[in-house]
PDB file of C-alpha atoms in Angstrom:
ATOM      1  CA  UNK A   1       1.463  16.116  71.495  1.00  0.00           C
ATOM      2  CA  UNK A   2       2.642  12.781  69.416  1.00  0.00           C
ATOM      3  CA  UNK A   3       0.723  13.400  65.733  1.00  0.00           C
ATOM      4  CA  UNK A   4       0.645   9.582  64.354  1.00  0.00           C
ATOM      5  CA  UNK A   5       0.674   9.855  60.552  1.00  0.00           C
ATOM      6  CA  UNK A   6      -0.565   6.108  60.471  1.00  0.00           C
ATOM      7  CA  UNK A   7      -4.089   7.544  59.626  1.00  0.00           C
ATOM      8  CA  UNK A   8      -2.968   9.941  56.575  1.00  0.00           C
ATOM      9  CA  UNK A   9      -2.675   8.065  53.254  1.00  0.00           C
ATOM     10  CA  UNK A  10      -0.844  10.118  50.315  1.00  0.00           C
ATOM     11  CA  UNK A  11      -2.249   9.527  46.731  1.00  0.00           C
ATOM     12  CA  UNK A  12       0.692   8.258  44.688  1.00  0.00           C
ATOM     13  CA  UNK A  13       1.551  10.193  41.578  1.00  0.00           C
ATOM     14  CA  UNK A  14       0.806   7.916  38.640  1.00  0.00           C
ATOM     15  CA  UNK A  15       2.821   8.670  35.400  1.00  0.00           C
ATOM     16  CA  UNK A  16       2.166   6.935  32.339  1.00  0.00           C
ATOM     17  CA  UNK A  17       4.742   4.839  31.114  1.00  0.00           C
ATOM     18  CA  UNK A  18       3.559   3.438  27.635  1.00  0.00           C
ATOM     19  CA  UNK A  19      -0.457   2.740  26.735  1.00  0.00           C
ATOM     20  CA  UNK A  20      -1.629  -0.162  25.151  1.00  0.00           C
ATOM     21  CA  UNK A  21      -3.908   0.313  21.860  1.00  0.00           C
ATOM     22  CA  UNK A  22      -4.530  -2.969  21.091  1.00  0.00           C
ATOM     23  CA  UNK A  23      -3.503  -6.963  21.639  1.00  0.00           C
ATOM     24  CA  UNK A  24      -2.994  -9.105  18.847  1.00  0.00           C
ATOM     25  CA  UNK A  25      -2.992 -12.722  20.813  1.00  0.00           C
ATOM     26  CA  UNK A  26      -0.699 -12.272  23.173  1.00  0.00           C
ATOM     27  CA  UNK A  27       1.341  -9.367  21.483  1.00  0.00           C
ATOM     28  CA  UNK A  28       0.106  -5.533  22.530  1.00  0.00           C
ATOM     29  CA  UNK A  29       0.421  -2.821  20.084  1.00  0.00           C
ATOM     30  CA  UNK A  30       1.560   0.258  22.332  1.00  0.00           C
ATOM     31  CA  UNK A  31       0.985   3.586  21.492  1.00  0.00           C
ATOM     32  CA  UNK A  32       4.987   4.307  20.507  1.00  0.00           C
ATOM     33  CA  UNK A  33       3.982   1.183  18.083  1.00  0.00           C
ATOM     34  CA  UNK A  34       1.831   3.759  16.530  1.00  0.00           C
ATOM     35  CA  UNK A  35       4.011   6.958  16.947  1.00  0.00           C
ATOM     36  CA  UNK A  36       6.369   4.618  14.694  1.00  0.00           C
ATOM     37  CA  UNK A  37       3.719   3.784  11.816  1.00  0.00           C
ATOM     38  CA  UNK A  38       3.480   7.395  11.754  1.00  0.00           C
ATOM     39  CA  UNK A  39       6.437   8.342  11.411  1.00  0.00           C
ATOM     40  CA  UNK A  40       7.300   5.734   8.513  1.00  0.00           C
ATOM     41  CA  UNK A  41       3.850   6.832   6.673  1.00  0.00           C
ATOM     42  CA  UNK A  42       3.064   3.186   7.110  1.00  0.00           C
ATOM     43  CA  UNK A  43      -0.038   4.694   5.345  1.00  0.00           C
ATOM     44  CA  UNK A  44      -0.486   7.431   3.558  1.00  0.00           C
ATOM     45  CA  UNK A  45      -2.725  10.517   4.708  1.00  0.00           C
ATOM     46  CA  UNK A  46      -5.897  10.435   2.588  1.00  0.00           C
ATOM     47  CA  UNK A  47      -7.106  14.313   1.427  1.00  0.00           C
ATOM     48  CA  UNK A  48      -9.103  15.919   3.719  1.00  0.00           C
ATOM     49  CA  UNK A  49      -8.414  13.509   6.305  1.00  0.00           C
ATOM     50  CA  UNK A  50      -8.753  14.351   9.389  1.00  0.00           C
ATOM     51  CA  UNK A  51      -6.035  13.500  12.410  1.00  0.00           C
ATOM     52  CA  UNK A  52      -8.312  11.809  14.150  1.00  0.00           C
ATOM     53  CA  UNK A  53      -9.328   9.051  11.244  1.00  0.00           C
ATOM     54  CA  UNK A  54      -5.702   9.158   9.875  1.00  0.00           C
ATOM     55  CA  UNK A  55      -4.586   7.635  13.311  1.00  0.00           C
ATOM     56  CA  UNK A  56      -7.323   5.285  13.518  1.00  0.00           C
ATOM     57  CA  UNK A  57      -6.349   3.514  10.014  1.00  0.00           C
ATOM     58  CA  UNK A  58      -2.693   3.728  11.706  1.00  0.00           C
ATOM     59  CA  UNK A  59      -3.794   1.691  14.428  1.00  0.00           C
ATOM     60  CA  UNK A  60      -6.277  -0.935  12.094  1.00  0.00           C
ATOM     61  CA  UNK A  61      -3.340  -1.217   9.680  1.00  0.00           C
ATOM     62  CA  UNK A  62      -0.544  -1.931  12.673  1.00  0.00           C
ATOM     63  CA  UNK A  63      -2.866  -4.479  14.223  1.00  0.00           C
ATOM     64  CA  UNK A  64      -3.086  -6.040  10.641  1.00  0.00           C
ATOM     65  CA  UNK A  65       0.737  -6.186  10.100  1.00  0.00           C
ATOM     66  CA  UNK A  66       0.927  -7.723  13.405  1.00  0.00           C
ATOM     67  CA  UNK A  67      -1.867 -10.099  12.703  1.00  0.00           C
ATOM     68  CA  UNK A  68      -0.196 -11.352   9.819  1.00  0.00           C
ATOM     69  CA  UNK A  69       3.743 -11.671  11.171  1.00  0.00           C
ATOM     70  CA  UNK A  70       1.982 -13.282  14.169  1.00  0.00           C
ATOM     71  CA  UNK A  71       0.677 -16.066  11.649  1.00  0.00           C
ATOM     72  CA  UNK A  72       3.617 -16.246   9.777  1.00  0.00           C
ATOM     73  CA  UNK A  73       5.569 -16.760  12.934  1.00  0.00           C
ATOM     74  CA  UNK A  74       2.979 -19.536  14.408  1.00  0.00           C
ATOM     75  CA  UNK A  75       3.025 -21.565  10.796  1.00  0.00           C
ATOM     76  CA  UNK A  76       6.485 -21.648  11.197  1.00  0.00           C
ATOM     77  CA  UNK A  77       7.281 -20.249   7.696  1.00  0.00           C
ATOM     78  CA  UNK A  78       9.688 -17.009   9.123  1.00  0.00           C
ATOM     79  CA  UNK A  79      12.384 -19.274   8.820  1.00  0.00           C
ATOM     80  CA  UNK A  80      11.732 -20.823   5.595  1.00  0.00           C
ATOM     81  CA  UNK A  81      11.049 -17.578   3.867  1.00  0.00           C
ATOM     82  CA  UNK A  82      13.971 -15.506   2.075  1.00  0.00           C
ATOM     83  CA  UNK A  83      13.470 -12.188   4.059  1.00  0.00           C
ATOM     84  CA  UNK A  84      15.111  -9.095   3.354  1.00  0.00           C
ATOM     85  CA  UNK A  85      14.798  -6.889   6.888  1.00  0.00           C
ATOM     86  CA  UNK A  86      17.770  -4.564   5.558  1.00  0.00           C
ATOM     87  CA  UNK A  87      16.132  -3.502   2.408  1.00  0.00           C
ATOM     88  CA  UNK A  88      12.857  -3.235   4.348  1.00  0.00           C
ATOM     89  CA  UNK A  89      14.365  -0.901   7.393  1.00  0.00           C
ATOM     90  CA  UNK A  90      15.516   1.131   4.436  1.00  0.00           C
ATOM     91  CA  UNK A  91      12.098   1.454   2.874  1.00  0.00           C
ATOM     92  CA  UNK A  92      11.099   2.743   5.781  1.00  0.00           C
ATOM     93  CA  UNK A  93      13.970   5.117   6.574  1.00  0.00           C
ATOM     94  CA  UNK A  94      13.191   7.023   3.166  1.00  0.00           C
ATOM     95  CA  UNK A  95       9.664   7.101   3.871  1.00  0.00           C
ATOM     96  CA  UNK A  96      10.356   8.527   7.453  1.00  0.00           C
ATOM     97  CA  UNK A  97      12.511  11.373   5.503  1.00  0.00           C
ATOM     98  CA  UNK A  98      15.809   9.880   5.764  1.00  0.00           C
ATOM     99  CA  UNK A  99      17.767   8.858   8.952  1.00  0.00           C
ATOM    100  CA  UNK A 100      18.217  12.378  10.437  1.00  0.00           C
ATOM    101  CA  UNK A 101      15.009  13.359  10.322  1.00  0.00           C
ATOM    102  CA  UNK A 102      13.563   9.766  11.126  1.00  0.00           C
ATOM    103  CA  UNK A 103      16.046   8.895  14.210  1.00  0.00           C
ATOM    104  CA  UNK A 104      15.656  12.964  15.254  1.00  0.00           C
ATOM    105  CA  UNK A 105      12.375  12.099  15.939  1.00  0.00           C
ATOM    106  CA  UNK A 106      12.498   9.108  17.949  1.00  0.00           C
ATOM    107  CA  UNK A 107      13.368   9.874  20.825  1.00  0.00           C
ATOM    108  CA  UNK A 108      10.460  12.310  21.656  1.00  0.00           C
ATOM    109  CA  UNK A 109       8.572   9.244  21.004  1.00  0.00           C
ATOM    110  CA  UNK A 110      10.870   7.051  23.538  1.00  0.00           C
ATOM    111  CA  UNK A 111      11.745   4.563  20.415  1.00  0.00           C
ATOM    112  CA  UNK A 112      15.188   3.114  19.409  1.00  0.00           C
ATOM    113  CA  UNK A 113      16.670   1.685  16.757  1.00  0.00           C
ATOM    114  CA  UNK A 114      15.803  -1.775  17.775  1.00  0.00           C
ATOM    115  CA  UNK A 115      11.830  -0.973  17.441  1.00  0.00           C
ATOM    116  CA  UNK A 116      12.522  -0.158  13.913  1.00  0.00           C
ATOM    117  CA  UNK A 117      14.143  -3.537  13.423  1.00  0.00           C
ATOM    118  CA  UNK A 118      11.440  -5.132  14.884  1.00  0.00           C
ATOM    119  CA  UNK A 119       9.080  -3.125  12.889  1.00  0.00           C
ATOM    120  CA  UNK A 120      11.011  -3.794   9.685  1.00  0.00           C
ATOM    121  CA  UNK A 121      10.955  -7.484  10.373  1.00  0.00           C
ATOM    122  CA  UNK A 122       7.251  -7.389  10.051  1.00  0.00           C
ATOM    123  CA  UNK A 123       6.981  -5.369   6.771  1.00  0.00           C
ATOM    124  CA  UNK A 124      10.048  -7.685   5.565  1.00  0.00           C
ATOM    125  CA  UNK A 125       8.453 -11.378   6.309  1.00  0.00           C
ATOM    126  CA  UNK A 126       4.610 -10.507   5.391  1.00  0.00           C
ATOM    127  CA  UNK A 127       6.246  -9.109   1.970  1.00  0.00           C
ATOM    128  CA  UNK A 128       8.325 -12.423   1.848  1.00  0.00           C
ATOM    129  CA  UNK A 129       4.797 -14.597   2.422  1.00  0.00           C
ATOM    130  CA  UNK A 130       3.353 -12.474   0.016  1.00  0.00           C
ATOM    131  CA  UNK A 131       5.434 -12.323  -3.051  1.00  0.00           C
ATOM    132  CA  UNK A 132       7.001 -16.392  -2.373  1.00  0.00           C
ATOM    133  CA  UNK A 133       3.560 -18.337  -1.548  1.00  0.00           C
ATOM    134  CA  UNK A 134       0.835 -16.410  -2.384  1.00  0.00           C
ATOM    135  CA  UNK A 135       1.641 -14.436  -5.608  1.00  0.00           C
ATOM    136  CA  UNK A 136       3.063 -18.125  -7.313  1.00  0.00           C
ATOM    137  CA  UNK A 137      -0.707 -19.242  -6.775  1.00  0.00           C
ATOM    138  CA  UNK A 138      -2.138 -16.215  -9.206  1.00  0.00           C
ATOM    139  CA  UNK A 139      -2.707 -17.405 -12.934  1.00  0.00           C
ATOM    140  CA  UNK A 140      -4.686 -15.417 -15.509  1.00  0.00           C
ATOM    141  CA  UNK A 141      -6.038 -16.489 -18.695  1.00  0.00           C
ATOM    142  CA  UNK A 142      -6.528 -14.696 -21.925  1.00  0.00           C
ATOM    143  CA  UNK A 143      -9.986 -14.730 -21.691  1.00  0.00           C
ATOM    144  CA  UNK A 144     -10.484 -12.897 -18.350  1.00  0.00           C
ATOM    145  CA  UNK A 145      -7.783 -10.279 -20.385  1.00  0.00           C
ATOM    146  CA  UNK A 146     -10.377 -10.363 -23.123  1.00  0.00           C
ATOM    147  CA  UNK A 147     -13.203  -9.520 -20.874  1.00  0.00           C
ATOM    148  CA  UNK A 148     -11.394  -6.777 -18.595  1.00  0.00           C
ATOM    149  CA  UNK A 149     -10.174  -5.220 -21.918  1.00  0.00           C
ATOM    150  CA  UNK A 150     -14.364  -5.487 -22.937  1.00  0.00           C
ATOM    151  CA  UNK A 151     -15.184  -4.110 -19.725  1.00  0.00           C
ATOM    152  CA  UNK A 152     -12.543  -1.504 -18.991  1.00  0.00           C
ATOM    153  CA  UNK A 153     -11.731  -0.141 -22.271  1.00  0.00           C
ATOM    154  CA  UNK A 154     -13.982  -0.970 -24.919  1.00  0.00           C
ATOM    155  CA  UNK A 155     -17.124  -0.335 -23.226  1.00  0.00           C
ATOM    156  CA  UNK A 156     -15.811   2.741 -21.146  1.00  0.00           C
ATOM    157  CA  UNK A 157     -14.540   4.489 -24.340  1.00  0.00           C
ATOM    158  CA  UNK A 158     -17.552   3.123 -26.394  1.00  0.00           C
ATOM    159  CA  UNK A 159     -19.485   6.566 -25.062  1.00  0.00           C
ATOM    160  CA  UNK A 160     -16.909   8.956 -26.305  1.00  0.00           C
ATOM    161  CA  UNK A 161     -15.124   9.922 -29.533  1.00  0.00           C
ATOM    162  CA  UNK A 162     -12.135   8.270 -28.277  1.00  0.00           C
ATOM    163  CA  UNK A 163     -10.745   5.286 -30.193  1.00  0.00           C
ATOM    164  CA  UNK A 164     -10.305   2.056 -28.368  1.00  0.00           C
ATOM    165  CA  UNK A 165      -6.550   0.957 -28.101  1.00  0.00           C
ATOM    166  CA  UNK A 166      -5.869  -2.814 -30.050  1.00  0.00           C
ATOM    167  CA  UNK A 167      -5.929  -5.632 -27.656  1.00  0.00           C
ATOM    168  CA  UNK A 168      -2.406  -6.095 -28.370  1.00  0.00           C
ATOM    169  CA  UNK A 169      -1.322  -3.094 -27.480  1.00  0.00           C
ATOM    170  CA  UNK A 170      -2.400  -3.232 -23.754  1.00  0.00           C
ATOM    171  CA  UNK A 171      -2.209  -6.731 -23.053  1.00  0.00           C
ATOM    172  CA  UNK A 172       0.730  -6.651 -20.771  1.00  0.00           C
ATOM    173  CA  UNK A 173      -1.048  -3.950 -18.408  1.00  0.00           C
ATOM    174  CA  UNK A 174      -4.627  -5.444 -18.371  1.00  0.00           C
ATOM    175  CA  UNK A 175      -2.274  -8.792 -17.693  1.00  0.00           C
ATOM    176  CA  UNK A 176      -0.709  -6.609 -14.630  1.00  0.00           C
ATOM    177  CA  UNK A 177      -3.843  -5.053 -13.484  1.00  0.00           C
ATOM    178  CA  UNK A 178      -5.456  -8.653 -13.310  1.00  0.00           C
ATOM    179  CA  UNK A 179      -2.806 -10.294 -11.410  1.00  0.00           C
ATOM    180  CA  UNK A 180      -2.711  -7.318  -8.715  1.00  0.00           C
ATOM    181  CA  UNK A 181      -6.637  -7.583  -8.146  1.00  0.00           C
ATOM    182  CA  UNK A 182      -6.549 -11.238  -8.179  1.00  0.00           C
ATOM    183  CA  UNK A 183      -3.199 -10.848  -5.482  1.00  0.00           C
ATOM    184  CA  UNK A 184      -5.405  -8.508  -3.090  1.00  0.00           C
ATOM    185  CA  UNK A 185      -7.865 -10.661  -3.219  1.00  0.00           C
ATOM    186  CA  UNK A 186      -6.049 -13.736  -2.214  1.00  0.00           C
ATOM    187  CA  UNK A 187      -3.958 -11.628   0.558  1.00  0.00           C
ATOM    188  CA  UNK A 188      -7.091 -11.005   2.112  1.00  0.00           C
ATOM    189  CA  UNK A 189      -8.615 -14.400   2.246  1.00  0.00           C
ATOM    190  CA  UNK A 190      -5.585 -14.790   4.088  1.00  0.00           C
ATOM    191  CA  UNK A 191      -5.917 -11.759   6.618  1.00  0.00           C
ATOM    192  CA  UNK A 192      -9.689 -13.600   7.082  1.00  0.00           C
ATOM    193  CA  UNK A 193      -7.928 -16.961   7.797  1.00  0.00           C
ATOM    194  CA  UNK A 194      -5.278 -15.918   9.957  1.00  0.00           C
ATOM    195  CA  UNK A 195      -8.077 -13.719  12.105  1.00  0.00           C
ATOM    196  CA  UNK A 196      -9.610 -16.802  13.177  1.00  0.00           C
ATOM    197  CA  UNK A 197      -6.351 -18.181  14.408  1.00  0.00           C
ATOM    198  CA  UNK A 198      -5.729 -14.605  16.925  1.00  0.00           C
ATOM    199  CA  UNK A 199      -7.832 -12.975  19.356  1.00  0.00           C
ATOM    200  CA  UNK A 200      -7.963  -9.280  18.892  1.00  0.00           C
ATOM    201  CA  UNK A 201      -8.978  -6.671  21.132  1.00  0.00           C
ATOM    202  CA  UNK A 202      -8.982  -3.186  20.078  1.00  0.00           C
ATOM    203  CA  UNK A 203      -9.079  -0.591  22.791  1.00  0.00           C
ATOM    204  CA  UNK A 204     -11.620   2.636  21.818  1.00  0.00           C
ATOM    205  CA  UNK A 205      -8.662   5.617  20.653  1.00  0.00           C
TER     206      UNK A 205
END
């Protein structure tokens, strides 16, 4: 007796190759994306954190990087900035426990030395933006170092038996500690800009 096998279908065997997290325009952010923030400590594990959460500000702060090369890119400025991708892949190397330990690592992961290029090109041009365009526009005057030094020293120490420092004396770090807040603040007016210029989808990890 003939036995046609026409009529039998076989279920392939499906094997995943790489998942996507997230896309950031037309850019995904794959899961070995991730394995790489991790292994760089692109941030740091908060106490008590659990896996779980640590990897989900992994993902939120990869998106973000990409967000903001991705803007970068479209404005045109990654050629006009003075980047530094060596010193930045280097950063990261030391972070990831030296180049033994980091490159040891990748390929479990499937990554090469090329995604840590591409990675470091990110950290290295949104660093460039940062410190070239936006940090020039941050100014502080001595009277919003008069009223941190009111607000963060005198009145803080007014409570205890501790005397409060002289104005002079601390003038330099309140300076500092101004131009940092006023920095963050201006770096993420321009996250808030530069999300209205890329469609984001985050997948549910």
């Amino acid at each position: 007796m003939a036995v046609s096998h026409f009529g039998a279908s076989i279920e392939p065997e499906w094997e995943t190759v790489e998942e996507v997290l997230a896309v950031v325009g037309s850019t995904p952010i794959l899961l070995s994306d991730v394995e790489l923030a991790t292994l760089v400590r692109l941030v740091d594990v908060e106490p008590f954190e659990t896996t779980d959460s640590y990897r989900s500000r992994l993902l939120d702060a990869r998106i973000r990087l990409e967000i903001e090369f991705r803007d970068i890119e479209d404005s045109g400025l990654l050629l006009r900035l003075e980047l530094d991708p060596q010193r930045a892949r280097q950063t990261l190397i030391d972070r990831g426990g030296g180049e033994t330990a980091l490159f040891g690592a990748f390929e479990e992961y499937g990554l090469q030395a090329a995604d840590l290029d591409e990675f470091a090109l990110r950290v290295a041009a949104v660093d460039g933006y940062v410190q070239q365009r936006l940090r020039p526009r941050i100014s502080v005057n001595m009277d919003e170092i008069e009223a941190a030094y009111q607000q963060l020293l005198v009145d803080e120490i007014a409570a205890s038996d501790e005397s409060v420092p002289p104005l002079a004396t601390v003038r330099e770090q309140l300076y500092q500690l101004l131009v940092e807040r006023k920095l963050n603040d201006e770096i993420e007016r321009w996250l808030a800009r530069a999300l209205e210029r890329q469609e984001v989808l985050r997948f549910n990890r």
